[in-house]
Amino acid sequence: MWLADIAHLPDARLADFARWLSASERERHARFVREERRRQFLVGRALLRLALGRLLGMAPDRVVLAERPGQAPALADPPDARIGFSISHSGPLVACAASTVTRVGLDVERIDPARDVLALAGQVFARADLARLRACGGSARTALFYRLWCLHEARVKLACDSDADYSFVHEGVEVALCCERPLAAAPTPLLVDLAA
């Protein structure tokens, strides 16, 4: 699991990453209206290529991702169905997870203590989880909401039953990783400096 803060990435580094994109990824990147979303997309794809390149023993610019409308990208070259991966972002944080042993779903969310978590939970959560949220207050409610929210989103991205869920907070951001099969050890996030 790799995490990167993209707030202060130099334009030259972003230009390097843009050269790694396929034609369809460049088209999608150009369609984003908000600069923050363009950066998240670009760095998410670069971070994923770095992680996959490390797993596969190849240069990240040689990893080819295929766009799939409405879905996560697929690994096109080298094709390998054993590789599970997921990308997520929230504000200046971009994250990816990749595994050679299981499919994965990842979600990150910047914690906002001012957010009306009960209103949002009422639209998405099951009654039991909503009851758990109502039973606590203040910072405990906020922490529980973000843990449940990220686990929910990570399971959606996993797109199959999760047999192992991992969650933690990193510098005001909730992180959840769901896996089709348990990992040998709980994942440790690797903070990556992409400016170098």
Coordinates of C-alpha atoms in Angstrom, one line a residue:
M1 CA 0.0 0.0 0.0
W2 CA 1.5 3.3 -1.2
L3 CA 0.5 6.8 0.0
A4 CA 1.7 10.1 -1.5
D5 CA 1.0 13.7 -0.7
I6 CA 0.6 15.5 -4.0
A7 CA 0.1 19.0 -2.7
H8 CA 3.6 20.3 -3.6
L9 CA 4.6 18.2 -6.6
P10 CA 6.6 20.3 -9.1
D11 CA 5.1 20.8 -12.5
A12 CA 8.2 19.1 -14.1
R13 CA 7.4 15.9 -12.2
L14 CA 3.8 16.0 -13.2
A15 CA 4.9 16.4 -16.8
D16 CA 7.1 13.3 -16.4
F17 CA 4.1 11.3 -15.1
A18 CA 1.9 12.6 -18.0
R19 CA 4.3 10.9 -20.5
W20 CA 3.4 7.5 -18.9
L21 CA -0.3 7.8 -19.8
S22 CA -1.8 6.0 -22.7
A23 CA -3.7 8.0 -25.3
S24 CA -7.1 7.2 -23.7
E25 CA -5.8 8.1 -20.3
R26 CA -4.5 11.5 -21.7
E27 CA -8.0 12.1 -23.1
R28 CA -9.6 11.4 -19.8
H29 CA -7.1 13.5 -17.9
A30 CA -7.8 16.4 -20.2
R31 CA -11.6 16.2 -19.5
F32 CA -11.3 16.9 -15.8
V33 CA -12.3 20.5 -15.1
R34 CA -10.9 20.9 -11.7
E35 CA -7.1 21.1 -11.4
E36 CA -7.1 19.1 -8.1
R37 CA -9.0 16.2 -9.8
R38 CA -6.6 16.3 -12.8
R39 CA -3.6 16.0 -10.4
Q40 CA -5.3 13.2 -8.5
F41 CA -5.9 11.2 -11.6
L42 CA -2.5 11.7 -13.0
V43 CA -0.6 10.9 -9.8
G44 CA -2.9 8.0 -9.1
R45 CA -2.0 6.4 -12.4
A46 CA 1.7 7.2 -11.8
L47 CA 1.7 5.8 -8.3
L48 CA -0.1 2.6 -9.5
R49 CA 2.5 2.2 -12.3
L50 CA 5.3 2.6 -9.8
A51 CA 3.7 -0.1 -7.5
L52 CA 3.0 -2.5 -10.3
G53 CA 6.4 -2.0 -11.9
R54 CA 8.0 -2.9 -8.5
L55 CA 5.8 -6.0 -8.2
L56 CA 6.4 -7.1 -11.8
G57 CA 10.1 -6.1 -12.0
M58 CA 9.7 -3.6 -14.8
A59 CA 10.0 0.1 -15.3
P60 CA 6.8 2.0 -14.4
D61 CA 6.6 3.7 -17.8
R62 CA 6.4 0.2 -19.4
V63 CA 3.3 -0.7 -17.4
V64 CA 0.3 -0.3 -19.7
L65 CA -3.2 0.3 -18.2
A66 CA -6.4 -0.1 -20.2
E67 CA -9.2 2.3 -19.6
R68 CA -12.6 0.7 -18.8
P69 CA -15.4 3.2 -18.7
G70 CA -17.1 3.3 -15.3
Q71 CA -14.6 0.9 -13.9
A72 CA -11.1 0.8 -12.5
P73 CA -8.3 0.4 -15.1
A74 CA -7.1 -3.0 -16.1
L75 CA -3.5 -4.2 -16.4
A76 CA -3.1 -4.5 -20.2
D77 CA 0.6 -5.2 -20.5
P78 CA 1.9 -7.4 -19.1
P79 CA -1.5 -9.1 -18.8
D80 CA -1.6 -10.8 -15.4
A81 CA -4.9 -11.9 -13.8
R82 CA -3.1 -12.6 -10.5
I83 CA -2.4 -9.0 -9.8
G84 CA -4.9 -7.2 -7.7
F85 CA -4.8 -3.4 -7.4
S86 CA -6.9 -0.4 -6.4
I87 CA -6.4 3.4 -6.4
S88 CA -8.0 6.0 -4.2
H89 CA -7.6 9.7 -3.4
S90 CA -8.9 12.4 -1.1
G91 CA -7.7 16.0 -1.2
P92 CA -3.9 16.0 -1.5
L93 CA -3.5 12.3 -0.6
V94 CA -3.3 9.7 -3.4
A95 CA -3.0 6.0 -2.5
C96 CA -2.8 2.7 -4.3
A97 CA -2.6 -0.9 -3.2
A98 CA -1.3 -3.8 -5.3
S99 CA -0.9 -7.5 -4.5
T100 CA 0.2 -10.7 -6.2
V101 CA -1.8 -12.9 -3.9
T102 CA -5.3 -11.4 -3.7
R103 CA -7.8 -8.9 -5.2
V104 CA -7.9 -5.7 -3.3
G105 CA -10.2 -2.7 -2.8
L106 CA -8.8 0.5 -1.3
D107 CA -10.4 3.7 -0.1
V108 CA -9.0 6.8 1.6
E109 CA -11.0 9.8 2.9
R110 CA -9.9 13.0 4.5
I111 CA -11.6 13.2 7.9
D112 CA -13.8 16.3 8.2
P113 CA -15.2 16.7 11.8
A114 CA -17.7 19.3 10.5
R115 CA -19.4 17.0 8.1
D116 CA -23.0 15.9 8.9
V117 CA -22.1 12.2 9.1
L118 CA -25.5 11.1 10.2
A119 CA -27.2 12.6 7.2
L120 CA -24.7 10.9 4.8
A121 CA -24.8 7.6 6.7
G122 CA -28.6 7.6 6.6
Q123 CA -28.4 7.5 2.8
V124 CA -25.9 4.7 2.5
F125 CA -25.4 2.6 5.7
A126 CA -27.5 -0.4 6.9
R127 CA -29.7 0.1 9.9
A128 CA -27.3 -1.6 12.2
D129 CA -24.4 0.6 11.3
L130 CA -26.6 3.7 11.5
A131 CA -27.7 2.6 15.0
R132 CA -24.0 2.2 16.0
L133 CA -23.3 5.8 14.8
R134 CA -26.3 7.2 16.7
A135 CA -25.1 5.5 19.9
C136 CA -21.9 7.5 20.0
G137 CA -21.2 11.2 19.7
G138 CA -18.6 13.7 19.0
S139 CA -15.2 12.5 17.8
A140 CA -16.1 8.9 18.4
R141 CA -19.0 9.2 16.0
T142 CA -16.8 10.9 13.4
A143 CA -14.1 8.2 13.7
L144 CA -16.6 5.4 13.4
F145 CA -18.3 7.0 10.4
Y146 CA -15.1 7.3 8.4
R147 CA -14.0 3.8 9.3
L148 CA -17.4 2.4 8.2
W149 CA -17.5 4.6 5.1
C150 CA -14.0 3.7 3.9
L151 CA -14.6 0.0 4.5
H152 CA -17.9 0.2 2.6
E153 CA -16.2 2.0 -0.4
A154 CA -13.2 -0.4 -0.4
R155 CA -15.6 -3.4 -0.5
V156 CA -17.4 -1.8 -3.5
K157 CA -14.1 -1.5 -5.3
L158 CA -13.1 -5.0 -4.4
A159 CA -16.3 -6.2 -6.2
C160 CA -16.4 -9.6 -4.4
D161 CA -16.7 -10.8 -0.8
S162 CA -14.0 -9.5 1.5
D163 CA -12.3 -12.0 3.7
A164 CA -9.9 -9.5 5.4
D165 CA -10.4 -5.9 6.2
Y166 CA -7.7 -3.5 7.4
S167 CA -8.2 0.1 8.4
F168 CA -6.2 2.8 10.1
V169 CA -5.8 6.6 10.3
H170 CA -2.9 8.4 8.8
E171 CA -2.5 12.1 9.4
G172 CA -6.2 12.9 9.4
V173 CA -7.1 10.5 6.7
E174 CA -9.0 7.2 7.1
V175 CA -7.6 4.4 5.0
A176 CA -9.3 1.0 4.4
L177 CA -8.1 -2.0 2.5
C178 CA -10.3 -5.0 1.8
C179 CA -8.9 -8.2 0.4
E180 CA -10.5 -11.2 -1.1
R181 CA -8.1 -13.4 0.9
P182 CA -6.3 -12.5 4.1
L183 CA -2.7 -11.3 3.8
A184 CA 0.2 -13.0 5.6
A185 CA 0.6 -9.8 7.7
A186 CA -1.3 -6.6 8.1
P187 CA -0.3 -4.1 5.4
T188 CA 2.0 -1.2 6.4
P189 CA 1.6 1.9 4.3
L190 CA 4.7 3.1 2.4
L191 CA 4.9 6.9 2.3
V192 CA 6.3 7.7 -1.1
D193 CA 8.0 11.0 -2.0
L194 CA 7.1 11.5 -5.7
A195 CA 9.0 14.8 -6.0
A196 CA 12.3 13.0 -6.4

